[in-house]
Coordinates of C-alpha atoms in Angstrom, one line a residue:
M1 CA 119.9 121.3 157.7
R2 CA 121.0 118.0 156.2
K3 CA 117.4 117.1 155.2
H4 CA 116.9 120.5 153.6
Q5 CA 120.2 120.3 151.8
W6 CA 119.3 116.9 150.2
I7 CA 115.8 118.1 149.2
A8 CA 117.2 121.3 147.6
T9 CA 119.8 119.3 145.7
L10 CA 117.2 116.9 144.5
L11 CA 114.9 119.7 143.3
S12 CA 117.8 121.3 141.5
L13 CA 118.5 118.1 139.7
I14 CA 114.9 117.8 138.6
C15 CA 114.5 121.4 137.4
T16 CA 117.0 124.2 136.9
G17 CA 116.9 126.7 139.8
L18 CA 114.1 124.9 141.7
G19 CA 116.3 124.3 144.7
M20 CA 116.9 128.0 144.9
F21 CA 113.2 128.6 145.2
Y22 CA 113.1 126.0 147.9
I23 CA 115.7 128.0 149.9
G24 CA 113.5 131.1 149.2
T25 CA 115.7 134.1 150.0
P26 CA 115.1 137.1 147.8
G27 CA 118.5 136.7 146.2
M28 CA 117.9 133.0 145.6
M29 CA 114.5 133.5 144.0
I30 CA 115.8 136.2 141.7
G31 CA 118.7 134.0 140.7
G32 CA 116.5 131.0 140.1
T33 CA 114.2 133.1 138.0
L34 CA 117.1 134.3 135.9
L35 CA 118.4 130.7 135.4
M36 CA 114.9 129.5 134.3
A37 CA 114.5 132.5 131.9
L38 CA 117.9 131.7 130.4
Q39 CA 116.8 128.0 130.0
G40 CA 113.7 129.1 128.1
A41 CA 115.7 131.5 125.9
A42 CA 118.2 128.7 125.1
L43 CA 115.3 126.5 124.0
F44 CA 113.8 129.3 121.9
I45 CA 117.2 129.9 120.2
F46 CA 117.6 126.2 119.6
F47 CA 114.3 125.9 117.7
M48 CA 114.7 129.2 115.9
T49 CA 118.0 128.0 114.5
L50 CA 116.5 124.6 113.6
G51 CA 118.9 122.9 115.9
F52 CA 122.0 124.1 114.1
L53 CA 123.3 125.8 117.2
G54 CA 122.7 122.6 119.3
M55 CA 126.4 122.1 119.8
L56 CA 126.5 125.5 121.4
I57 CA 123.1 125.7 123.1
G58 CA 123.4 122.2 124.7
P59 CA 126.5 123.0 126.8
I60 CA 125.1 126.4 127.8
A61 CA 121.8 124.7 129.0
I62 CA 123.8 122.1 130.9
G63 CA 126.0 124.8 132.4
L64 CA 122.9 126.7 133.6
H65 CA 121.6 123.5 135.2
I66 CA 124.9 122.8 136.9
I67 CA 125.0 126.4 138.3
G68 CA 121.5 126.0 139.7
L69 CA 122.7 122.8 141.4
I70 CA 126.0 124.2 142.8
I71 CA 124.5 127.4 144.4
P72 CA 122.2 125.5 146.9
V73 CA 125.1 123.2 147.8
I74 CA 127.3 126.2 148.5
Y75 CA 124.5 127.9 150.5
F76 CA 124.1 124.9 152.9
N77 CA 127.8 124.3 153.3
Y78 CA 128.8 128.0 153.9
R79 CA 130.0 128.7 157.4
S80 CA 131.4 132.0 158.7
P81 CA 132.5 132.7 162.3
K82 CA 132.1 136.4 161.5
K83 CA 128.4 136.0 160.9
P84 CA 127.0 134.0 163.8
M85 CA 123.4 135.1 162.9
F86 CA 123.6 133.5 159.4
D87 CA 122.8 130.0 160.6
E88 CA 119.9 131.2 162.7
K89 CA 118.5 133.2 159.8
R90 CA 118.9 130.2 157.5
R91 CA 117.1 128.0 160.0
R92 CA 114.2 130.4 160.3
Q93 CA 114.0 130.6 156.5
L94 CA 113.4 126.8 156.3
S95 CA 111.2 126.5 159.4
S96 CA 107.8 127.0 157.7
P97 CA 106.7 124.0 155.6
W98 CA 103.8 125.8 154.0
K99 CA 106.1 128.7 152.9
I100 CA 108.6 126.2 151.4
I101 CA 105.8 124.5 149.5
V102 CA 104.5 127.8 148.1
R103 CA 107.9 128.9 147.0
T104 CA 108.7 125.6 145.4
V105 CA 105.4 125.5 143.6
I106 CA 106.0 129.0 142.3
G107 CA 109.5 128.0 141.1
L108 CA 108.1 124.9 139.4
A109 CA 105.4 127.0 137.6
L110 CA 108.1 129.5 136.5
F111 CA 110.3 126.7 135.2
A112 CA 107.4 125.1 133.3
G113 CA 106.4 128.4 131.9
A114 CA 109.9 129.2 130.7
V115 CA 110.3 125.9 129.0
Y116 CA 106.8 126.1 127.5
A117 CA 107.3 129.6 126.2
G118 CA 110.7 128.8 124.8
Y119 CA 109.3 125.7 123.0
T120 CA 106.1 127.4 121.8
W121 CA 107.7 130.7 120.6
G122 CA 110.7 128.9 119.1
S123 CA 108.8 126.2 117.2
A124 CA 105.7 128.4 116.2
P125 CA 107.1 129.4 112.8
F126 CA 107.7 125.8 111.9
M127 CA 104.5 124.2 113.2
K128 CA 100.7 124.6 113.0
T129 CA 98.2 124.7 115.7
A130 CA 95.5 122.0 116.2
A131 CA 92.9 124.4 114.9
E132 CA 94.9 125.2 111.7
K133 CA 95.3 121.4 111.1
R134 CA 91.6 120.9 111.7
V135 CA 90.8 123.4 108.9
V136 CA 93.0 121.4 106.5
Q137 CA 91.5 118.1 107.7
E138 CA 87.9 119.3 107.1
A139 CA 88.9 120.7 103.7
A140 CA 90.5 117.5 102.6
E141 CA 87.5 115.4 103.8
S142 CA 85.1 117.7 101.9
Y143 CA 87.3 117.6 98.8
L144 CA 87.4 113.8 98.8
E145 CA 83.7 113.3 99.4
Q146 CA 82.8 115.7 96.6
K147 CA 85.3 114.1 94.2
Y148 CA 84.4 110.4 94.9
N149 CA 80.9 110.8 96.2
E150 CA 81.6 108.8 99.4
P151 CA 82.7 109.7 102.9
F152 CA 86.4 109.7 103.9
K153 CA 88.3 110.1 107.1
V154 CA 91.5 112.0 107.3
T155 CA 93.6 110.5 110.1
D156 CA 97.0 112.3 110.0
V157 CA 97.8 115.9 109.2
D158 CA 101.6 116.7 109.1
Y159 CA 103.0 120.2 108.3
T160 CA 106.3 120.7 106.6
W161 CA 107.4 124.3 107.1
A162 CA 110.2 124.2 104.4
T163 CA 107.6 123.7 101.7
S164 CA 104.7 125.3 103.4
S165 CA 102.6 122.2 102.7
Y166 CA 100.7 119.5 104.5
Q167 CA 101.0 115.8 104.1
L168 CA 97.8 113.9 105.0
R169 CA 96.7 110.3 105.4
A170 CA 93.1 109.2 104.7
H171 CA 90.9 106.3 104.1
P172 CA 87.3 105.7 102.9
E173 CA 85.0 105.3 105.9
Q174 CA 83.7 102.0 104.4
E175 CA 87.3 100.6 103.8
P176 CA 89.5 101.7 106.7
E177 CA 92.3 99.4 105.5
L178 CA 92.7 101.3 102.2
V179 CA 95.0 104.1 103.6
F180 CA 96.3 106.6 101.0
T181 CA 98.1 110.0 101.0
L182 CA 97.4 113.4 99.7
N183 CA 98.7 116.9 100.0
S184 CA 97.5 120.4 100.8
N185 CA 99.1 123.9 100.5
D186 CA 99.1 126.5 103.2
S187 CA 96.7 128.9 101.6
S188 CA 93.3 129.9 102.9
P189 CA 91.2 128.1 102.0
P190 CA 93.5 125.1 101.5
T191 CA 94.0 123.6 98.0
I192 CA 94.0 119.8 98.2
S193 CA 96.0 117.8 95.6
N194 CA 97.9 114.6 94.8
D195 CA 95.6 112.1 96.3
I196 CA 96.5 108.5 95.3
Y197 CA 93.2 106.9 96.3
L198 CA 92.4 105.5 92.8
N199 CA 96.0 104.3 92.4
L200 CA 95.6 102.2 95.5
L201 CA 92.1 101.1 94.7
W202 CA 93.1 99.9 91.3
G203 CA 96.1 98.2 92.8
Q204 CA 93.8 96.4 95.3
Q205 CA 91.6 95.2 92.5
L206 CA 94.7 94.0 90.5
K207 CA 95.9 92.1 93.6
D208 CA 92.5 90.3 93.6
E209 CA 93.0 89.5 89.9
L210 CA 96.5 88.1 90.7
K211 CA 95.5 85.7 93.5
P212 CA 94.3 82.7 91.4
L213 CA 97.4 82.9 89.2
L214 CA 99.8 83.1 92.1
A215 CA 97.9 80.3 93.9
E216 CA 98.6 78.1 90.9
L217 CA 102.2 79.0 90.3
Y218 CA 103.3 79.7 94.0
P219 CA 100.9 77.7 96.2
D220 CA 101.0 79.2 99.7
Q221 CA 104.3 80.8 98.8
A222 CA 103.6 84.2 97.3
F223 CA 102.1 87.5 98.5
A224 CA 101.4 90.4 96.2
D225 CA 101.1 94.1 96.3
A226 CA 100.2 96.4 93.3
Y227 CA 100.1 100.0 92.4
V228 CA 98.5 101.4 89.2
N229 CA 99.0 104.7 87.4
A230 CA 96.7 105.7 84.6
D231 CA 95.9 108.8 82.6
F232 CA 92.1 109.0 82.9
D233 CA 90.1 112.1 82.5
T234 CA 87.2 111.0 84.7
V235 CA 86.9 109.3 88.1
E236 CA 87.0 105.6 87.2
R237 CA 86.9 103.1 90.1
D238 CA 86.9 99.9 88.0
Y239 CA 90.5 98.8 87.2
N240 CA 89.3 96.7 84.2
Q241 CA 87.9 99.9 82.6
L242 CA 91.4 101.3 82.4
A243 CA 91.8 99.3 79.2
N244 CA 90.1 102.3 77.6
A245 CA 93.0 104.6 78.7
D246 CA 94.7 104.1 75.3
G247 CA 97.7 102.3 76.9
N248 CA 98.6 105.1 79.2
V249 CA 98.7 102.7 82.2
S250 CA 101.6 101.6 84.3
Q251 CA 101.3 98.7 86.7
N252 CA 103.8 98.0 89.5
I253 CA 103.5 94.5 90.9
S254 CA 105.6 93.4 93.9
L255 CA 105.8 89.9 95.2
I256 CA 107.1 88.3 98.4
V257 CA 108.0 84.7 97.7
F258 CA 109.1 82.2 100.3
A259 CA 111.3 79.7 98.6
D260 CA 114.7 78.1 99.3
L261 CA 116.6 78.9 96.1
T262 CA 119.8 77.1 95.4
A263 CA 122.1 76.6 92.4
D264 CA 120.2 73.3 91.7
N265 CA 116.7 74.9 91.5
L266 CA 117.5 78.4 90.2
A267 CA 116.9 77.4 86.6
Q268 CA 113.5 76.0 87.6
E269 CA 112.6 79.2 89.3
K270 CA 113.5 81.2 86.2
E271 CA 111.0 79.0 84.2
R272 CA 108.3 79.7 86.8
V273 CA 109.0 83.5 86.6
L274 CA 108.8 83.3 82.8
E275 CA 105.5 81.5 83.0
L276 CA 104.2 84.2 85.4
I277 CA 105.3 86.9 83.0
R278 CA 103.7 85.2 80.0
R279 CA 100.4 84.9 81.9
L280 CA 100.3 88.3 83.6
P281 CA 98.7 90.0 80.5
S282 CA 95.7 87.9 81.1
V283 CA 95.0 89.6 84.4
T284 CA 96.4 93.1 83.8
V285 CA 95.2 95.8 81.4
Q286 CA 97.1 96.9 78.4
G287 CA 100.1 99.0 79.4
E288 CA 103.5 98.8 80.9
T289 CA 104.0 96.4 83.8
D290 CA 106.9 96.4 86.3
L291 CA 107.5 93.2 88.2
H292 CA 109.6 93.0 91.4
I293 CA 110.1 89.8 93.4
E294 CA 111.8 89.5 96.7
Y295 CA 112.7 85.9 97.8
Y296 CA 112.9 84.9 101.5
S297 CA 113.9 81.5 102.9
M298 CA 111.1 79.1 103.9
D299 CA 112.1 79.2 107.6
Q300 CA 111.0 82.9 107.6
K301 CA 107.4 81.9 106.7
T302 CA 105.6 81.7 110.0
P303 CA 101.9 82.1 110.7
D304 CA 102.4 85.3 112.6
R305 CA 104.6 86.8 109.8
V306 CA 102.1 85.7 107.1
K307 CA 99.3 87.5 109.0
K308 CA 101.4 90.7 109.3
I309 CA 102.2 90.6 105.6
E310 CA 98.6 90.3 104.7
Q311 CA 97.9 93.3 106.9
D312 CA 100.9 95.4 105.8
F313 CA 102.9 94.3 102.7
D314 CA 105.8 96.5 103.8
Y315 CA 106.2 94.5 107.0
M316 CA 109.1 92.6 105.4
N317 CA 111.1 95.8 104.7
G318 CA 114.3 95.5 106.6
K319 CA 114.1 91.7 106.7
R320 CA 117.0 90.0 104.9
S321 CA 115.9 88.4 101.6
T322 CA 118.0 85.8 99.8
H323 CA 117.4 86.7 96.1
F324 CA 115.5 89.3 94.1
F325 CA 114.3 89.8 90.5
R326 CA 113.3 93.1 88.8
A327 CA 111.9 93.8 85.4
F328 CA 110.9 97.4 84.7
D329 CA 108.9 96.3 81.6
I330 CA 107.9 92.6 81.4
S331 CA 107.2 92.9 77.7
K332 CA 110.9 92.8 77.1
I333 CA 111.2 89.4 78.7
T334 CA 111.0 86.7 76.1
S335 CA 113.0 83.8 77.5
T336 CA 114.8 82.7 80.7
D337 CA 118.0 84.2 79.2
D338 CA 116.3 87.6 80.0
I339 CA 115.7 86.7 83.6
E340 CA 118.4 87.4 86.2
I341 CA 117.6 86.3 89.7
R342 CA 120.3 87.8 91.9
G343 CA 121.5 86.4 95.2
L344 CA 122.1 88.5 98.2
E345 CA 124.1 86.1 100.3

């Protein structure tokens, strides 16, 4: 019986109540089914309460699992001189390998079904099916293609039950690196809104305009990102045409600069920032410009890191910078006295 005891114990560790199905007496199988059903119910309650009862449900689920482990151990260690036929009956119960396999497979199927049902029924009110997400995806792709007269690919569709809305990520098929976000409601048919394609497209064009200036002022030191907002009644792809938006344009420029700033060269860096601010209007359109610079030490500038920054500007998020500068409206900067480069060390 030693082998059967270890196998039943191992199965009970893997799945709640599975060792009881391995043993296979009617009482064991009924008890194992009950434990599995209770596990599924616990999972259902956990999701239906958004996890707020986790501190209660967790110990209950663990307790059920332990019960399913203890019962087989007791079964195999039970001895009674008043019941000499018990051991023989137990031996016969475990003498047929194919019956053991069938019982165990049935128990595993019931456990998987209980867990799947608990998860599916419990999470259903807060999630959407693949088919429902596909409807939103197709609606968004159709919306974007009609609006911009070019094909788009929606890559991610995430549903937020609290707001009954979808958050999507998409990109033009011809420019897969230009990934942007948009939203959809939960109506039928879906209503698509808040796409930021043009904002990022304008920002990309502004980055191209900035490259010669940055190459002159920060040779091999600076990397830029830009985001542009504009009140424009029509679909306008050309950033330079935003000059006709009557000044209702805001431009956010972010720079990563690799430079070892010290007390001795900080004044020189302020002069360089002032020169950048004075020359930015030559590459930006009329409107408000926000400038944010994060400084990193030169030893952080490696070929691998530079490549990753060029692919994803946000790669340096979380990396420790040494200094930073922020001006929410560069038109208010008139001299180095208006420039404050703050140290973080």
